[in-house]
Short mmCIF file of C-alpha atoms in Angstrom, two decimals:
data_model
loop_
_atom_site.label_atom_id
_atom_site.label_comp_id
_atom_site.label_asym_id
_atom_site.label_seq_id
_atom_site.Cartn_x
_atom_site.Cartn_y
_atom_site.Cartn_z
CA SER A 1 97.98 103.48 123.29
CA THR A 2 95.45 106.58 122.41
CA PHE A 3 94.52 105.01 119.26
CA VAL A 4 94.35 101.33 120.61
CA ALA A 5 92.02 102.62 123.26
CA GLY A 6 90.12 104.59 121.40
CA LEU A 7 89.47 102.02 118.96
CA GLU A 8 88.88 99.62 121.57
CA LYS A 9 86.08 101.90 122.91
CA LEU A 10 85.04 102.68 118.96
CA LYS A 11 84.39 98.92 118.89
CA LYS A 12 81.98 98.64 121.96
CA GLY A 13 80.09 101.34 121.37
CA GLU A 14 81.39 103.45 124.66
CA ILE A 15 82.22 106.44 122.45
CA GLU A 16 81.07 108.06 119.40
CA PRO A 17 83.60 108.27 116.74
CA TYR A 18 84.01 112.17 116.97
CA GLY A 19 87.88 113.18 115.65
CA VAL A 20 87.63 110.11 112.89
CA PRO A 21 86.95 112.18 109.97
CA LEU A 22 85.74 109.51 107.67
CA ALA A 23 83.92 108.07 110.42
CA GLY A 24 81.02 106.44 108.26
CA GLU A 25 82.14 106.76 104.74
CA LEU A 26 84.42 104.02 104.54
CA PRO A 27 83.21 100.65 103.88
CA ILE A 28 85.40 99.13 106.32
CA ASP A 29 83.59 99.73 109.64
CA PHE A 30 85.45 99.94 112.91
CA LYS A 31 84.83 96.40 113.92
CA ASP A 32 86.86 94.92 111.30
CA ILE A 33 90.13 96.29 112.76
CA ARG A 34 92.05 94.00 114.56
CA ILE A 35 95.39 94.69 116.12
CA VAL A 36 97.61 91.24 115.65
CA GLY A 37 100.89 92.46 117.02
CA SER A 38 102.70 95.11 118.42
CA TYR A 39 106.54 96.78 118.65
CA ASP A 40 108.38 98.98 121.22
CA VAL A 41 111.80 99.60 121.97
CA ASP A 42 111.26 100.91 125.56
CA ARG A 43 112.10 97.81 127.58
CA ALA A 44 109.76 98.82 130.40
CA LYS A 45 107.39 97.66 127.50
CA ILE A 46 108.88 94.48 125.78
CA GLY A 47 107.30 91.25 126.59
CA LYS A 48 104.02 92.72 128.12
CA LYS A 49 100.22 92.49 126.94
CA LEU A 50 99.29 95.32 124.87
CA SER A 51 96.21 96.05 127.46
CA GLU A 52 99.15 96.55 129.94
CA VAL A 53 100.80 98.78 128.90
CA VAL A 54 97.82 100.53 127.69
CA SER A 55 96.12 100.92 130.41
CA GLN A 56 99.10 102.93 132.47
CA TYR A 57 97.68 106.01 130.51
CA TRP A 58 94.50 104.82 129.68
CA CYS A 59 92.49 103.61 133.02
CA ASP A 60 90.02 103.05 132.03
CA VAL A 61 90.71 100.29 129.29
CA ASN A 62 91.47 97.28 131.10
CA SER A 63 90.90 95.07 128.87
CA LEU A 64 91.33 94.46 125.06
CA SER A 65 89.36 92.49 122.08
CA ASP A 66 92.96 91.73 120.54
CA ASP A 67 95.75 91.43 122.84
CA PRO A 68 98.70 90.60 121.64
CA ALA A 69 102.44 90.71 123.64
CA VAL A 70 105.27 93.54 122.45
CA SER A 71 107.49 92.71 120.75
CA THR A 72 111.47 94.17 120.22
CA GLY A 73 111.00 96.75 117.35
CA VAL A 74 114.14 98.43 115.75
CA HIS A 75 115.62 102.02 117.24
CA LEU A 76 118.28 102.70 116.09
CA GLY A 77 119.27 105.71 118.51
CA SER A 78 115.82 107.15 117.55
CA VAL A 79 114.96 107.45 121.42
CA LYS A 80 119.01 108.34 123.06
CA ASN A 81 118.39 111.12 125.49
CA LEU A 82 114.55 110.01 126.01
CA PRO A 83 114.30 108.63 129.65
CA ILE A 84 113.37 105.61 128.39
CA GLU A 85 115.87 102.20 128.39
CA ALA A 86 116.10 101.49 125.29
CA GLU A 87 116.33 97.79 123.36
CA GLY A 88 116.47 96.68 119.93
CA LEU A 89 117.11 94.19 117.72
CA GLU A 90 119.64 95.92 116.02
CA ASP A 91 121.47 95.38 119.25
CA SER A 92 122.09 92.17 119.13
CA MET A 93 121.89 91.27 115.71
CA THR A 94 123.07 92.71 112.01
CA LEU A 95 120.34 95.19 110.34
CA LYS A 96 120.21 92.36 107.86
CA GLU A 97 119.42 89.85 110.21
CA ALA A 98 116.55 92.45 112.07
CA ILE A 99 115.00 92.90 109.16
CA GLU A 100 114.83 89.47 108.48
CA ARG A 101 113.25 88.34 111.64
CA LEU A 102 110.62 91.12 111.32
CA VAL A 103 109.74 90.00 107.87
CA ASP A 104 109.05 86.65 109.88
CA GLU A 105 107.21 87.65 112.65
CA TRP A 106 105.15 89.63 110.10
CA SER A 107 104.93 86.83 107.92
CA LYS A 108 103.12 84.34 111.12
CA LEU A 109 101.08 87.94 112.42
CA ASP A 110 99.92 88.38 108.18
CA PRO A 111 98.63 91.76 109.50
CA ASP A 112 97.23 93.59 106.07
CA VAL A 113 98.51 96.97 107.27
CA ILE A 114 101.69 98.34 109.13
CA VAL A 115 102.00 101.67 110.93
CA ASN A 116 104.94 103.26 112.20
CA THR A 117 104.08 105.55 115.15
CA CYS A 118 108.00 105.68 116.14
CA THR A 119 109.22 108.61 117.93
CA THR A 120 110.94 111.80 115.40
CA GLU A 121 113.94 111.09 114.30
CA ALA A 122 116.67 112.90 112.84
CA PHE A 123 116.65 111.54 108.90
CA ARG A 124 118.45 112.01 105.15
CA PRO A 125 115.82 110.55 102.37
CA PHE A 126 118.08 108.12 100.25
CA GLY A 127 116.85 109.23 96.52
CA ASN A 128 118.11 106.17 94.77
CA LYS A 129 117.11 102.45 95.82
CA GLU A 130 120.91 101.65 95.64
CA GLU A 131 122.20 103.49 97.79
CA LEU A 132 119.68 102.02 100.22
CA LEU A 133 120.46 98.53 99.53
CA LYS A 134 123.66 99.00 100.67
CA ALA A 135 123.54 100.66 103.27
CA ILE A 136 121.57 97.39 104.66
CA GLU A 137 124.29 95.61 103.17
CA ASP A 138 127.32 97.18 104.96
CA ASN A 139 124.89 97.44 108.13
CA ASP A 140 125.40 101.44 108.47
CA LYS A 141 123.52 101.72 111.67
CA GLU A 142 124.74 105.23 111.41
CA ARG A 143 122.89 106.47 107.89
CA LEU A 144 119.63 104.61 108.30
CA THR A 145 116.65 105.63 110.77
CA ALA A 146 114.08 102.91 112.59
CA THR A 147 111.32 104.05 109.71
CA GLN A 148 113.49 103.03 107.29
CA VAL A 149 114.25 99.48 108.39
CA TYR A 150 110.37 99.29 109.22
CA ALA A 151 109.55 100.38 105.62
CA TYR A 152 111.98 98.61 104.06
CA ALA A 153 111.00 95.30 106.01
CA ALA A 154 107.28 96.41 105.23
CA ALA A 155 108.44 96.33 101.59
CA LEU A 156 110.05 92.33 101.57
CA TYR A 157 106.94 91.39 103.69
CA ALA A 158 104.81 92.05 101.31
CA LYS A 159 106.28 90.98 98.15
CA LYS A 160 106.85 87.73 100.43
CA ARG A 161 102.71 88.10 100.99
CA GLY A 162 101.45 89.34 97.93
CA GLY A 163 100.59 92.61 99.25
CA ALA A 164 100.60 95.10 102.53
CA ALA A 165 100.46 98.77 103.31
CA PHE A 166 102.76 100.72 105.41
CA VAL A 167 101.33 103.66 106.82
CA ASN A 168 104.26 105.98 107.82
CA VAL A 169 102.89 108.63 110.51
CA ILE A 170 106.43 110.02 111.35
CA PRO A 171 108.19 113.03 109.36
CA THR A 172 110.79 110.82 108.07
CA TYR A 173 109.83 110.35 104.19
CA ILE A 174 109.16 107.06 103.46
CA ALA A 175 105.97 108.08 100.80
CA ASN A 176 108.22 111.25 99.60
CA ASP A 177 111.62 109.54 98.91
CA PRO A 178 111.54 107.72 95.64
CA ALA A 179 113.95 104.90 97.00
CA PHE A 180 111.22 103.89 98.75
CA VAL A 181 108.32 104.73 96.40
CA GLU A 182 110.03 102.54 93.69
CA LEU A 183 110.61 99.54 96.00
CA ALA A 184 107.14 99.89 97.33
CA LYS A 185 106.37 99.45 93.49
CA GLU A 186 108.40 96.85 92.89
CA ASN A 187 107.58 94.96 96.17
CA ASN A 188 102.86 95.34 96.75
CA LEU A 189 103.57 97.90 98.66
CA VAL A 190 100.91 100.89 99.74
CA VAL A 191 102.55 103.18 101.82
CA PHE A 192 100.98 106.16 103.08
CA GLY A 193 102.62 109.12 104.76
CA ASP A 194 104.81 111.20 105.51
CA ASP A 195 103.98 112.81 109.59
CA GLY A 196 100.39 112.37 110.79
CA ALA A 197 100.12 116.04 110.97
CA SER A 198 97.02 115.91 112.83
CA GLY A 199 97.08 119.45 115.55
CA ALA A 200 97.64 123.45 114.58
CA THR A 201 99.46 122.45 110.58
CA PRO A 202 96.05 121.29 109.03
CA PHE A 203 94.66 124.14 110.43
CA THR A 204 96.74 126.58 109.23
CA ALA A 205 96.61 124.47 105.50
CA ASP A 206 93.15 124.62 105.57
CA VAL A 207 93.25 128.53 106.84
CA LEU A 208 95.69 128.76 103.95
CA SER A 209 93.34 127.01 101.87
CA HIS A 210 90.20 129.71 102.59
CA LEU A 211 92.29 132.94 102.02
CA ALA A 212 93.73 131.30 98.58
CA GLN A 213 89.88 130.06 96.98
CA ARG A 214 89.22 134.58 98.34
CA ASN A 215 92.82 135.41 96.76
CA ARG A 216 93.94 137.17 99.18
CA TYR A 217 97.51 137.77 99.32
CA VAL A 218 99.49 136.14 101.94
CA LYS A 219 101.68 138.25 102.77
CA ASP A 220 103.90 136.06 105.86
CA VAL A 221 102.53 132.57 108.09
CA ALA A 222 103.86 132.16 111.54
CA GLN A 223 102.88 128.69 113.59
CA PHE A 224 103.93 127.61 117.28
CA ASN A 225 103.81 124.77 118.55
CA ILE A 226 104.93 124.16 122.17
CA GLY A 227 104.05 120.85 124.44
CA GLY A 228 104.81 118.44 127.13
CA ASN A 229 104.81 115.33 125.88
CA MET A 230 107.67 112.35 124.65
CA ASP A 231 107.56 113.69 121.22
CA PHE A 232 108.35 117.46 121.67
CA LEU A 233 110.90 116.20 124.18
CA ALA A 234 112.79 114.51 121.18
CA LEU A 235 112.08 117.79 119.34
CA THR A 236 114.22 119.35 121.83
CA ASP A 237 117.06 117.61 119.38
CA GLU A 238 118.05 120.05 116.12
CA GLY A 239 117.91 117.14 114.13
CA LYS A 240 115.00 115.94 115.16
CA ASN A 241 112.78 119.44 115.27
CA LYS A 242 115.17 119.88 111.87
CA SER A 243 112.57 117.11 110.50
CA LYS A 244 109.26 117.82 111.68
CA GLU A 245 110.06 121.21 109.89
CA PHE A 246 110.26 119.33 106.37
CA THR A 247 106.71 117.89 106.34
CA LYS A 248 105.35 121.44 108.04
CA SER A 249 106.76 124.23 106.39
CA SER A 250 106.00 122.01 102.22
CA ILE A 251 101.80 123.06 102.94
CA VAL A 252 102.78 126.58 102.15
CA LYS A 253 103.94 126.48 98.50
CA ASP A 254 102.39 123.91 98.26
CA ILE A 255 98.54 125.02 98.88
CA LEU A 256 99.56 129.09 97.54
CA GLY A 257 101.72 128.41 94.90
CA TYR A 258 104.05 130.54 96.35
CA ASP A 259 106.44 130.65 98.97
CA ALA A 260 105.10 133.22 101.50
CA PRO A 261 107.63 133.87 103.93
CA HIS A 262 106.86 131.46 107.23
CA TYR A 263 108.04 129.96 110.14
CA ILE A 264 106.20 126.74 110.99
CA LYS A 265 107.71 123.99 113.33
CA PRO A 266 107.53 122.67 116.74
CA THR A 267 108.55 125.61 118.94
CA GLY A 268 109.35 124.10 122.54
CA TYR A 269 109.38 121.68 125.56
CA LEU A 270 107.58 122.40 128.93
CA GLU A 271 106.43 119.44 130.47
CA PRO A 272 103.47 120.22 132.58
CA LEU A 273 101.35 120.69 128.89
CA GLY A 274 101.97 117.17 128.62
CA ASP A 275 100.09 116.14 125.83
CA LYS A 276 97.35 118.98 125.15
CA LYS A 277 100.54 121.53 123.81
CA PHE A 278 100.11 124.71 122.49
CA ILE A 279 99.30 126.64 119.57
CA ALA A 280 99.82 130.29 118.32
CA ILE A 281 99.32 131.12 114.84
CA HIS A 282 99.53 134.40 113.05
CA ILE A 283 98.74 135.00 109.22
CA GLU A 284 99.56 138.39 107.60
CA TYR A 285 97.44 139.17 104.08
CA THR A 286 96.94 141.73 101.37
CA SER A 287 92.79 142.09 100.59
CA PHE A 288 91.05 144.18 97.57
CA ASN A 289 92.29 147.60 97.47
CA GLY A 290 95.66 147.11 99.75
CA ALA A 291 93.97 146.35 102.29
CA THR A 292 96.18 144.73 105.39
CA ASN A 293 94.72 141.86 107.43
CA GLU A 294 96.01 139.60 110.27
CA LEU A 295 94.81 136.52 111.87
CA MET A 296 95.63 135.42 115.53
CA ILE A 297 94.86 132.31 116.15
CA SER A 298 95.69 130.08 119.73
CA GLY A 299 94.15 127.23 121.70
CA ARG A 300 95.48 124.12 123.61
CA ILE A 301 95.06 120.83 121.60
CA ASN A 302 95.37 116.91 122.69
CA ASP A 303 98.12 115.78 120.72
CA SER A 304 97.51 112.13 120.64
CA PRO A 305 93.65 111.61 119.94
CA ALA A 306 94.32 113.92 117.34
CA LEU A 307 96.63 111.53 115.93
CA GLY A 308 94.85 108.24 116.72
CA GLY A 309 91.30 109.51 115.39
CA LEU A 310 93.48 109.67 111.79
CA LEU A 311 94.73 106.37 112.29
CA VAL A 312 91.04 104.96 112.30
CA ASP A 313 90.81 106.02 109.01
CA LEU A 314 94.62 105.52 107.34
CA VAL A 315 94.05 101.86 108.88
CA ARG A 316 90.76 101.37 107.12
CA LEU A 317 91.90 103.43 103.71
CA GLY A 318 95.21 101.56 103.65
CA LYS A 319 93.22 98.34 103.54
CA ILE A 320 90.89 99.93 100.82
CA ALA A 321 94.24 100.92 98.61
CA LEU A 322 95.86 97.29 99.34
CA ASN A 323 92.89 95.54 97.73
CA ARG A 324 92.62 97.76 94.79
CA LYS A 325 96.62 97.00 94.24
CA GLU A 326 97.31 100.82 94.03
CA TYR A 327 101.18 99.83 95.40
CA GLY A 328 103.76 103.10 95.54
CA THR A 329 101.69 105.78 97.09
CA VAL A 330 98.82 107.28 96.82
CA TYR A 331 98.98 111.08 96.62
CA PRO A 332 95.04 111.68 97.86
CA VAL A 333 95.31 110.40 101.16
CA ASN A 334 99.15 112.08 101.70
CA ALA A 335 97.96 115.02 100.52
#
């Protein structure tokens, strides 16, 4: 809803593009982005106009330039223990049938870019395409997650259409799973992902890059995140929290070239914090002549707007990559 509300205001010139990293640097304008479809698994939202759903969170957005009805998606247990009544296509049909339904609907909507923002899931990568195809054929609802089903459906849609892009901003491995990357290349699908890190993690990455450039030796890193929105509630599930930890922790070795001891993952749920999460970062490093220094940073960051601004760019980059036929995953975007 934050992405939709912010995009509408951008298109109407009501706000400045703060928080959109590549605001004026891409050949595709904000006004060129059209929302042709929307999916949810919350029974209270399905069937309603997108504007009606968005206005529940953003009272200053009463109408949308593009206002599709919210269609039924796939959940596969991803919203278990959350305070919503879930409804998914897989409740009344096989996974194969659900995928066929999605591909048929998308073929009518004709999107260039499909964005996955569903709740963080507990997942296992596939590693090879054969295992993925078998899980779908066997209707293995325990093995597959909603994101994996959406990504597979996106590949079939891209093949049928002649190209599409799939943007995955949750931690489930798609761009980092060889099975899905191979599938994407074979079916003319561009894949971006995984996990739209937009709060403390990119800030920590920037600090680590700064220290690496100056040849400081990082001794340890601690990063804490506590929030009160639906995603942080989902992350109280150990399996889902572990998924988030995978994508966050990988930045240390990627940037430094060595795996400094670190603790980087969502730390807890506190409802009064709402969407404005609390973050704390501690980094200890060695400088010239053995001097040991410490950085301690704390702050409050609005979670959804940070991701919403990033999505404005990712959608446009997805279309650019699609036009260039850069099928598979695009590392410079993912990084």
